[in-house]
Coordinates of C-alpha atoms in Angstrom, one line a residue:
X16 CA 6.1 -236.2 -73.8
X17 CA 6.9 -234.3 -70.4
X18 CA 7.0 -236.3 -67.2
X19 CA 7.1 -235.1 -64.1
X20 CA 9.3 -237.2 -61.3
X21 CA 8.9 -234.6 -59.1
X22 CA 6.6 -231.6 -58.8
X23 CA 7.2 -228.2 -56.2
X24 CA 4.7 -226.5 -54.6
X25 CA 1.0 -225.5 -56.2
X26 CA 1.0 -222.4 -58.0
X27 CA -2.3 -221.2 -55.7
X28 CA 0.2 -221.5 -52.5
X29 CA 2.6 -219.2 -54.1
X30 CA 0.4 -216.3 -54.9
X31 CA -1.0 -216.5 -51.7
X32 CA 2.8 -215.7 -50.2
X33 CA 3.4 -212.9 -52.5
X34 CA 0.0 -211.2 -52.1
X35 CA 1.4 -211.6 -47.9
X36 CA 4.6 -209.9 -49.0
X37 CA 3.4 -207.5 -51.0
X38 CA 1.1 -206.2 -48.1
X39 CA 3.9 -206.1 -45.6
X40 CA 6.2 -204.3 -47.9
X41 CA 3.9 -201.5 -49.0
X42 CA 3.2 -201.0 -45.0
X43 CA 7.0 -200.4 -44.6
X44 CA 7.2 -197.9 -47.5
X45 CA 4.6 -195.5 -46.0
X46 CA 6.1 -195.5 -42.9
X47 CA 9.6 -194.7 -44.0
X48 CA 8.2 -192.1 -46.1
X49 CA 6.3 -190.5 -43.5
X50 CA 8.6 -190.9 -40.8
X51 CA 12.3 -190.9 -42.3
X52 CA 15.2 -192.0 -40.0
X53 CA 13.0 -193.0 -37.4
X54 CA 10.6 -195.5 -39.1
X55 CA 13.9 -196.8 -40.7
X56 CA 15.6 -197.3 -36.9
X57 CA 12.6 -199.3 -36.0
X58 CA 12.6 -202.0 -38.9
X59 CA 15.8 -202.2 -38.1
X60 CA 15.7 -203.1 -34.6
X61 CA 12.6 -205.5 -35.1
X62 CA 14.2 -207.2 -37.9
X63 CA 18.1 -207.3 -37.5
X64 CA 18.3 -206.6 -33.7
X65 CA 20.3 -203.5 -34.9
X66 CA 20.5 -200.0 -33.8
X67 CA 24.0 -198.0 -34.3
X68 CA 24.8 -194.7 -33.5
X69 CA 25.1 -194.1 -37.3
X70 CA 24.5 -196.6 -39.8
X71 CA 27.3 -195.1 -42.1
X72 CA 30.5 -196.6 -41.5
X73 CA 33.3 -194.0 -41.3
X74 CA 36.5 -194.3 -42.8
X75 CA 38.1 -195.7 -39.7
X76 CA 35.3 -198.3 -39.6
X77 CA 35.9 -199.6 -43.2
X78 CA 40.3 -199.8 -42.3
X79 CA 39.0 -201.3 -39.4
X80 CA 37.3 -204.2 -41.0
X81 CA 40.0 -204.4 -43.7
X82 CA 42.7 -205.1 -41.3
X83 CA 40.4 -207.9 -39.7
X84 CA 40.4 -209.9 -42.9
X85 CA 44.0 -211.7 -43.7
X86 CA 46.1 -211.2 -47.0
X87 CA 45.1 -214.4 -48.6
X88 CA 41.5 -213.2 -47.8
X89 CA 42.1 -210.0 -49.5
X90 CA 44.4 -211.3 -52.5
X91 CA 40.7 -213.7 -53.2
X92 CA 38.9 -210.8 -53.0
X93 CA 40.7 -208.7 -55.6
X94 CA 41.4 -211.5 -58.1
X95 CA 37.6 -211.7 -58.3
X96 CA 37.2 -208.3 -58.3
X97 CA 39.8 -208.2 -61.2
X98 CA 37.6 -210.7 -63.1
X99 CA 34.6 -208.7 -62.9
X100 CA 36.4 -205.0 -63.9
X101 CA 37.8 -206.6 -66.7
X102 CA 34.4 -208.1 -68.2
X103 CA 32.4 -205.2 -67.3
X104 CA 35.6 -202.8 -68.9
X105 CA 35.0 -205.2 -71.8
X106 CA 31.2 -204.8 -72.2
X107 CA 31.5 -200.9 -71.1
X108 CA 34.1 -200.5 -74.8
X109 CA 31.6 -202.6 -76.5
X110 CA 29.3 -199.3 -76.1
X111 CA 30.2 -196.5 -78.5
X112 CA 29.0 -193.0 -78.9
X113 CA 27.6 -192.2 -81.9
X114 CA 27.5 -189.5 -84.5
X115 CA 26.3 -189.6 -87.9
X116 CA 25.2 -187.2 -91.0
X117 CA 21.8 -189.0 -91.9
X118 CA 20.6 -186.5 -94.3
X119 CA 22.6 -183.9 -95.7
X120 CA 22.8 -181.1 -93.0
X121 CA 21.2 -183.3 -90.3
X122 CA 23.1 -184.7 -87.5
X123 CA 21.8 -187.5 -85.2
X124 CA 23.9 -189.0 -82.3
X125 CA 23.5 -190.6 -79.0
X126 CA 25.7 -190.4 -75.8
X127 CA 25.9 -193.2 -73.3
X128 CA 25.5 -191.1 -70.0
X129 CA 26.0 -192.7 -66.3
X130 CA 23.5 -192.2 -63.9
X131 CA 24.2 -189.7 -61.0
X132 CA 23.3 -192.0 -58.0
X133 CA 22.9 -195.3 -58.0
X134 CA 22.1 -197.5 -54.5
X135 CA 23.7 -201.1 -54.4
X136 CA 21.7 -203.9 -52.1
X137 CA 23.9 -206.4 -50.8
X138 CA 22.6 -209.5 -48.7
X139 CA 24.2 -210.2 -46.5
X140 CA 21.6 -211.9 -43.3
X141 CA 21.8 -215.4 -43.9
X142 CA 25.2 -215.6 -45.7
X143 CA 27.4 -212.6 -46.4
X144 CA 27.2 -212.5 -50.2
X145 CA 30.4 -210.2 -50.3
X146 CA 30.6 -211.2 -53.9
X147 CA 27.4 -209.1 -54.7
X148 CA 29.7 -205.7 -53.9
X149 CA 31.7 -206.6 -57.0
X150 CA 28.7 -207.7 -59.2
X151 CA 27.0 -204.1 -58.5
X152 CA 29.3 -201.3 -56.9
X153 CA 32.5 -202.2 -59.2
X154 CA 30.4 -202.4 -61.9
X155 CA 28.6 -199.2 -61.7
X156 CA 32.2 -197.5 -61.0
X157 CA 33.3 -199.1 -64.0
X158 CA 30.3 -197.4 -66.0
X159 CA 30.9 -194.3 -64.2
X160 CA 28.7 -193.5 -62.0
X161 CA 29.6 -190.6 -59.6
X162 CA 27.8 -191.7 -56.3
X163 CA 27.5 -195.5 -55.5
X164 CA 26.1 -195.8 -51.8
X165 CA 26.6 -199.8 -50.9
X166 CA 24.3 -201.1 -47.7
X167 CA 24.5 -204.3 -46.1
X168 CA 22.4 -206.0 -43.3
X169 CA 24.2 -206.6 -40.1
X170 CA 25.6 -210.6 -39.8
X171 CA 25.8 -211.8 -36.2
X172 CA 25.2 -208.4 -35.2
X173 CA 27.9 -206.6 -36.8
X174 CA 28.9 -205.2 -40.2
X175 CA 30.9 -208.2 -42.0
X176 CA 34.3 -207.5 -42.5
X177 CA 34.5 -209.7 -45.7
X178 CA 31.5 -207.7 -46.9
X179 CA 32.7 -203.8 -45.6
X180 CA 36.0 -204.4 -47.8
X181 CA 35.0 -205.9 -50.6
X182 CA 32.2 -202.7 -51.1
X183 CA 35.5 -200.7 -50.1
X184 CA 37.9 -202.4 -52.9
X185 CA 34.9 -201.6 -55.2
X186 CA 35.1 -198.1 -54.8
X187 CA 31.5 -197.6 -53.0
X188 CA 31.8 -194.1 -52.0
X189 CA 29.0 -194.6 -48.7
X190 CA 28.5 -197.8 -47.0
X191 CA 25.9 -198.4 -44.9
X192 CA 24.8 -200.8 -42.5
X193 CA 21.3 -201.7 -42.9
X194 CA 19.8 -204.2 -44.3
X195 CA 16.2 -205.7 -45.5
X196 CA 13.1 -203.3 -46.7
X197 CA 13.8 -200.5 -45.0
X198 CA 17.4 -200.2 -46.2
X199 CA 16.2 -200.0 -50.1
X200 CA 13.1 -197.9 -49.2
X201 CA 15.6 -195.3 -47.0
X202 CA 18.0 -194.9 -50.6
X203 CA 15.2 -194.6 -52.9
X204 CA 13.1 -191.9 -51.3
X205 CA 16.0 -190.5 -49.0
X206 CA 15.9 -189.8 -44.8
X207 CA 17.2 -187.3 -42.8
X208 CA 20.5 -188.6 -43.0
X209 CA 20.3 -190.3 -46.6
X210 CA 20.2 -188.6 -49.9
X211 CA 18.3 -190.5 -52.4
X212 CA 19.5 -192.4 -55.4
X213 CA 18.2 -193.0 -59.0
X214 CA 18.6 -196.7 -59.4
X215 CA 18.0 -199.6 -57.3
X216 CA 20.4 -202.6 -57.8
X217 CA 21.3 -206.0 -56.6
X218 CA 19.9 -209.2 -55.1
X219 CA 17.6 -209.9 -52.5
X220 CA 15.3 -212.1 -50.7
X221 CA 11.3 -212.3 -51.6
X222 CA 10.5 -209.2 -49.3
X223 CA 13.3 -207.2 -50.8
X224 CA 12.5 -207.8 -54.5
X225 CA 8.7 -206.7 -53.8
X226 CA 10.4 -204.1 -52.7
X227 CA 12.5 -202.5 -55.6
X228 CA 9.1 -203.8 -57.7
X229 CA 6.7 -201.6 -55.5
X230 CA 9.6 -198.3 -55.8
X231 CA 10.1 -199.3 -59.8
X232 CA 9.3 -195.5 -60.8
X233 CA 9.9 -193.6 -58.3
X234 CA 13.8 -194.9 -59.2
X235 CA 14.9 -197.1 -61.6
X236 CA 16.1 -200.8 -60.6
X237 CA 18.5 -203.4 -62.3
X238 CA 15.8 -205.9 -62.6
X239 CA 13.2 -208.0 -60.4
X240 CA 16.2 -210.7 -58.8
X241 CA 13.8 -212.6 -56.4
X242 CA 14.8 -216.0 -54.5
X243 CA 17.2 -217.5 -56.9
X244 CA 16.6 -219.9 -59.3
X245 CA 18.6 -222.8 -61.1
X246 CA 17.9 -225.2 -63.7
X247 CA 20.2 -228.2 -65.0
X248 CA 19.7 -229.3 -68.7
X249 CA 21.2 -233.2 -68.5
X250 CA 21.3 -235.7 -70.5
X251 CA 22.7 -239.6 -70.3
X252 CA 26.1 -238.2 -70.6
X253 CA 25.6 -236.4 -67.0
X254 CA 26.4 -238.1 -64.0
X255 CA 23.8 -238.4 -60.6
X256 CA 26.0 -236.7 -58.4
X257 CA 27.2 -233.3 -60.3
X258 CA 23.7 -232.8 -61.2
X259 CA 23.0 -233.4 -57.5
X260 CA 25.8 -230.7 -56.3
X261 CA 24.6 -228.5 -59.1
X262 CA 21.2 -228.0 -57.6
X263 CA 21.6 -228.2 -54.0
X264 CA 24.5 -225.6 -54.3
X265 CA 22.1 -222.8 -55.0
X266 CA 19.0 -224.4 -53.4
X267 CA 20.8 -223.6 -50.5
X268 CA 20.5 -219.7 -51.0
X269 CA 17.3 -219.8 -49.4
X270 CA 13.9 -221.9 -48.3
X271 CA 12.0 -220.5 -51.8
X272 CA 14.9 -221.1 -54.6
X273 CA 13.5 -223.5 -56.8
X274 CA 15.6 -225.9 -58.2
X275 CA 14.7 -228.3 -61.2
X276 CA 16.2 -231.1 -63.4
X277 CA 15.3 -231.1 -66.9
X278 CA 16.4 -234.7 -68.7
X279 CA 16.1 -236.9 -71.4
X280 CA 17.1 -239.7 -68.9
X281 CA 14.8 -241.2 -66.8
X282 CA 17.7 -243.1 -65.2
X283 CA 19.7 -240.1 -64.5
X284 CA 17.2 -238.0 -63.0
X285 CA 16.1 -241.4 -60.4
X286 CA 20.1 -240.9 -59.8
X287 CA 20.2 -237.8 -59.2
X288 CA 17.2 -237.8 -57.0
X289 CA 19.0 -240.6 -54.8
X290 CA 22.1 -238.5 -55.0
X291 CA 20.2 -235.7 -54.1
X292 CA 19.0 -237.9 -50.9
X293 CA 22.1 -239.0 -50.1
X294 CA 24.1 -235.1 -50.2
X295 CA 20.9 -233.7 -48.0
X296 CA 22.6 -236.4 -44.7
X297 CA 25.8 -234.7 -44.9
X298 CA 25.6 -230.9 -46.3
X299 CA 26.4 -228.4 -43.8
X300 CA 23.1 -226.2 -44.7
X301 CA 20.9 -228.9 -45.3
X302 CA 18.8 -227.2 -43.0
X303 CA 17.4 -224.7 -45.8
X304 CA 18.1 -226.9 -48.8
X305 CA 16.2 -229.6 -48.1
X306 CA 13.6 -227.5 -47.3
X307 CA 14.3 -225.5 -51.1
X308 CA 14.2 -229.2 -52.6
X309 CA 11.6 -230.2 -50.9
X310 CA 8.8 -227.6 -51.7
X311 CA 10.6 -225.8 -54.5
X312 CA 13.0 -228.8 -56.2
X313 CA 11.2 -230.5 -59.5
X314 CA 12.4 -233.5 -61.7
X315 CA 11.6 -233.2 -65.3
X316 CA 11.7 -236.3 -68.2
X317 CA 11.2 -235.3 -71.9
X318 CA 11.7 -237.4 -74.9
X319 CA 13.9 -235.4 -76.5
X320 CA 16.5 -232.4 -76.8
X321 CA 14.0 -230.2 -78.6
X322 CA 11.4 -231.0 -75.6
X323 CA 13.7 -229.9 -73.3
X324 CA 14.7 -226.9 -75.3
X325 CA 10.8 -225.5 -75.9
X326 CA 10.7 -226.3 -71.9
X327 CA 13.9 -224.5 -70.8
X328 CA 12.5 -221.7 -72.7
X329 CA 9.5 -221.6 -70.5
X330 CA 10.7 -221.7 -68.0
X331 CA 13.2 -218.6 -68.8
X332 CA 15.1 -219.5 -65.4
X333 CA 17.5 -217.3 -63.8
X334 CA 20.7 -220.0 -63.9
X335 CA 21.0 -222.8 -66.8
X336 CA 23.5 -225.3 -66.1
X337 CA 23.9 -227.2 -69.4
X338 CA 25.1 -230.7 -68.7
X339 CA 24.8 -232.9 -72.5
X340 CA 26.7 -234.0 -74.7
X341 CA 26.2 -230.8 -77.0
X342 CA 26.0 -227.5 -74.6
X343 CA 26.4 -225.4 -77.5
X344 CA 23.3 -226.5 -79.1
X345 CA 21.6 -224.9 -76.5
X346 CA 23.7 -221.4 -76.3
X347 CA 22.5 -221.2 -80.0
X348 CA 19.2 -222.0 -79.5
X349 CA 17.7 -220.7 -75.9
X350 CA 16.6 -217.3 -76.2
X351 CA 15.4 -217.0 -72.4
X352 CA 17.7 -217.2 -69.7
X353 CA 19.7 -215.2 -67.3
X354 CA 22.8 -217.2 -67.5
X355 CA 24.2 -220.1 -69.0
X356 CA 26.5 -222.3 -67.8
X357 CA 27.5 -224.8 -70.9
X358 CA 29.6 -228.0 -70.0
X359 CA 30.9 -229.5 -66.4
X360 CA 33.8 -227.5 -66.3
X361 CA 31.7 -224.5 -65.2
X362 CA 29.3 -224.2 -62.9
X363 CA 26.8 -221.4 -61.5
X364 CA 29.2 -220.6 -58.7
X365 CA 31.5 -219.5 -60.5
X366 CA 29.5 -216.8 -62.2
X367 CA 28.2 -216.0 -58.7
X368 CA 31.8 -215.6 -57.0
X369 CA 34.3 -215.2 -59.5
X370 CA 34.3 -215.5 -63.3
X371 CA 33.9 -212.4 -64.5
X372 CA 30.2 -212.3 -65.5
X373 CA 27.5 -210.8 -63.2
X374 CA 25.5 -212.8 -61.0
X375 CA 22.4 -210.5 -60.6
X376 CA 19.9 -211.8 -62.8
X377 CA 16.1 -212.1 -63.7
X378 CA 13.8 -214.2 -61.4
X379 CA 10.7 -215.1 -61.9
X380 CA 10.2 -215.9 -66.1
X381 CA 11.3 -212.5 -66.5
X382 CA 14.6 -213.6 -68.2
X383 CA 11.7 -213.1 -70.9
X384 CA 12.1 -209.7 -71.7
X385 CA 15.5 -208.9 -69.5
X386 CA 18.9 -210.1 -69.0
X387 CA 21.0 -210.0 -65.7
X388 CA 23.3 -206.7 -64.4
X389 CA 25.5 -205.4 -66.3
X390 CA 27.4 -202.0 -67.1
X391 CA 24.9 -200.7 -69.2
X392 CA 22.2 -201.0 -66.8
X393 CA 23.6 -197.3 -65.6
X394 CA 24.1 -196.1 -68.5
X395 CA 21.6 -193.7 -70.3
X396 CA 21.5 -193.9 -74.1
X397 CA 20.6 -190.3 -75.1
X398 CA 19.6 -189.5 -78.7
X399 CA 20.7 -185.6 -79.8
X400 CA 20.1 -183.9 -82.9
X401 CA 21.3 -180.6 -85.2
X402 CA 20.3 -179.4 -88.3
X403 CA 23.5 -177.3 -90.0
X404 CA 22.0 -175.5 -93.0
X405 CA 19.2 -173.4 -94.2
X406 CA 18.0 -176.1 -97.2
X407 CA 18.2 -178.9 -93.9
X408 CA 16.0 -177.4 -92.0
X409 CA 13.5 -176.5 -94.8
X410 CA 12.9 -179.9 -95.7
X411 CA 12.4 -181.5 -92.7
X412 CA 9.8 -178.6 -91.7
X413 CA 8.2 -179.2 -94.8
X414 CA 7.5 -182.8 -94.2
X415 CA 7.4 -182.5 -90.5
X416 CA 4.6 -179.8 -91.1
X417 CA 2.1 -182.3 -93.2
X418 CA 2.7 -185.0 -90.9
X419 CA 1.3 -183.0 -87.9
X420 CA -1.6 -182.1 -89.3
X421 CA -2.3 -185.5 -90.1
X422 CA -2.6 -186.1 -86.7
X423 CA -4.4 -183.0 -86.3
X424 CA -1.4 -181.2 -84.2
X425 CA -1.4 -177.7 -84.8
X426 CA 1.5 -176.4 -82.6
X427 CA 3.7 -179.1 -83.6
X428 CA 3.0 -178.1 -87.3
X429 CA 3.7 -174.4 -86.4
X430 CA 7.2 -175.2 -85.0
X431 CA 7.9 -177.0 -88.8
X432 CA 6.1 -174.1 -90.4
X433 CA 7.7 -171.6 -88.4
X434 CA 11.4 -172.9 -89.8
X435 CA 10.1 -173.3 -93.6
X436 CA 9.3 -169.8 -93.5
X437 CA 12.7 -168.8 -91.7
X438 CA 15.4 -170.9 -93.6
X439 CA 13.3 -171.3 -96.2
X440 CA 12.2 -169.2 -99.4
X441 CA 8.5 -169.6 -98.4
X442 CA 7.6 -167.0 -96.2
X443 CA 4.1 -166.8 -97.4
X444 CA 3.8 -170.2 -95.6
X445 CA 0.2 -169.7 -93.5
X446 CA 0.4 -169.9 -89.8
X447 CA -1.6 -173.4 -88.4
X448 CA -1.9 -174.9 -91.8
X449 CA 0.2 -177.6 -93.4
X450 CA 3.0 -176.6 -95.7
X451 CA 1.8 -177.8 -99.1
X452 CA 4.1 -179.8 -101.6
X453 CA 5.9 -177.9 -104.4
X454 CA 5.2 -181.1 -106.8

């Protein structure tokens, strides 16, 4: 039976934010629509305190910023950047074309296409999450997308060197500074001085995700990657103060990034809550993780490793740290997750800086139906078709030609009709009725 140590804030409480977001967002769509460049100055100014001549860096700007950072700085930079071209390379061979006879005379085939635009959202406010430019603008290059545009808010009131040349490294081919609503609105409906993009992609805070949910349509987006989320699966094999770090190291993304304990030990979660207690006195950004833990953090007992499993799964969280004595039991048996992270020799921050895997993931249960970023996000899969003979094309206009009259589509059956009596030896085929058997 599930116990609950610790709970986070009521449900009712949380609805009542979004439904707060949601109203501010759509406010700051209209206006950028209506009024392009201008609205987009504004937001920025009220929200960032920024307002540049340009908020595209040149090329002087981004070898400016470059030459700020030192080599080690840059050497870190490209090993994780190797790490992440590498895995993506990996997943992007993984994809084939394909071309196959499926009926004598008939080809089918698809083509994996890249998109033609794609606009990359890195945060970049609170902490400069350079490590997001690898996760979405080296992966889109790596799937070939022709034009990645990367934008970044302002941190301390200028663009973040670590930030400007990591999107550079990536091979972002505009780079903005801008950051927040208006910088995701401004790509996917376009400005004065910003052409539009077709996809959305990366991370963001509550007001940003609402964002890229409201625009879903108008362009396409990665996924909904809200406040981020982490969940440790431990058992009495885990240790109080790794499950401690483990959650406190990404409830300190934000004030909203829940962060819960799922256990089959009662001792190790009243460990880990003292641990928990004790880390919060001497973190350096206690300041929003204890708020995180305190209004987002729960502590879950079950009875057993099935329990936990059934409640893992819905949860569908957007990190699983697995911390038991069998982490494989769960990477054969969870079916909803954004990442997992199996056995203390890993760790979420790793997939978020420098592994290899992407760190954009689904928030909010929708691990459900989704995973994280990846190189075929901007990729197309486009079916294609040709028919090579005369008998081919007969046949299927035969058959094609009943069918549509069974759903009482009389065009559609005329297109069908129209080739039996072409390729066909049944000219006297009737126009708007359906070609009748043979046998």
């Amino acid at each position: 039976m599930i116990k609950y140590l610790k709970r986070g804030k009521d449900v009712q409480v949380r609805a009542d934010e979004d439904a707060r977001v949601r109203a501010t967002v759509e406010s700051i769509i209209k206006d950028v629509e209506a009024r392009g460049d201008a609205a987009v100055r504004d937001y920025s100014k009220q929200f960032d305190n920024w307002d540049p001549a340009d908020f595209r860096l040149s090329a002087d700007a981004v070898e400016k910023a470059r030459r700020s950072l030192s080599a080690r700085e840059i050497e870190d930079i490209a090993f994780a950047q190797k790490q992440v071209r590498n895995f993506a390379q990996i997943q992007r061979d993984s994809m084939q074309d394909v071309e196959v006879e499926t009926y004598p005379g008939v080809v089918l085939g698809h083509r994996n296409i890249p998109m033609d635009a794609v606009g990359c959202y890195i945060p970049g406010g609170k902490y400069p999450l350079l490590a997001s430019a690898h996760m979405s603008v080296l992966t889109a290059k790596v799937a070939g997308v022709k034009r990645v545009v990367a934008t970044a808010p302002p941190y301390q009131g200028a663009p973040h060197p670590a930030i400007v040349t990591a999107m550079s490294m990536a091979g972002a081919d505009e780079i903005l500074v801008l950051g927040g609503v208006q910088a995701v609105v401004a790509m996917a409906v376009g400005t004065e001085t910003i052409a539009p993009v077709d996809m959305l992609v990366g991370p963001g805070n509550m007001y940003v995700a609402e964002a890229k949910r409201q625009l879903y349509g108008r362009v396409g987006i990665d996924l909904f990657a809200g406040p981020t989320e982490t969940l440790v699966i431990a058992d009495e094999t885990a240790d109080g103060e790794m499950c401690a770090v483990d959650l406190l190291g990404q409830a300190e993304h934000g004030p909203t990034s829940p962060a819960i304990l799922l256990t089959t030990s009662e001792r190790l979660a009243q460990e880990t809550m003292a641990e928990i207690d004790r880390q919060l006195k001497i973190l350096p950004t206690a300041a929003i993780a204890a708020v995180s833990w305190a209004e987002y953090g729960e502590v879950i007992v079950c009875d057993t490793q099935e329990e936990m499993l059934k409640k893992a799964n819905e949860l569908a969280f957007e990190h699983v740290q697995v911390l038991t004595r069998d982490p494989d039991y769960f990477l054969a048996h969870m079916t909803n997750y954004g990442a997992l992270f199996l056995g203390p020799r890993t760790n979420v921050s790793f997939g978020d800086k420098v592994i290899g895997t992407n760190h954009t993931l689904p928030t909010n249960r929708n691990a459900r139906y989704t995973g994280g970023l990846w190189v075929g996000k901007f990729l197309k899969t486009c079916t294609y078709q040709k028919v090579l003979t005369d008998e081919a094309s007969a046949l299927m206009g035969e058959y094609c030609s009943r069918l549509c009259h069974m759903e009482n589509f009389a065009g559609h059956g005329e297109q069908a009709n129209l080739r039996v009596r072409r390729y066909g030896t049944r000219a006297e085929v009737p126009w708007y009725q359906p070609v009748p058997a043979l046998s």
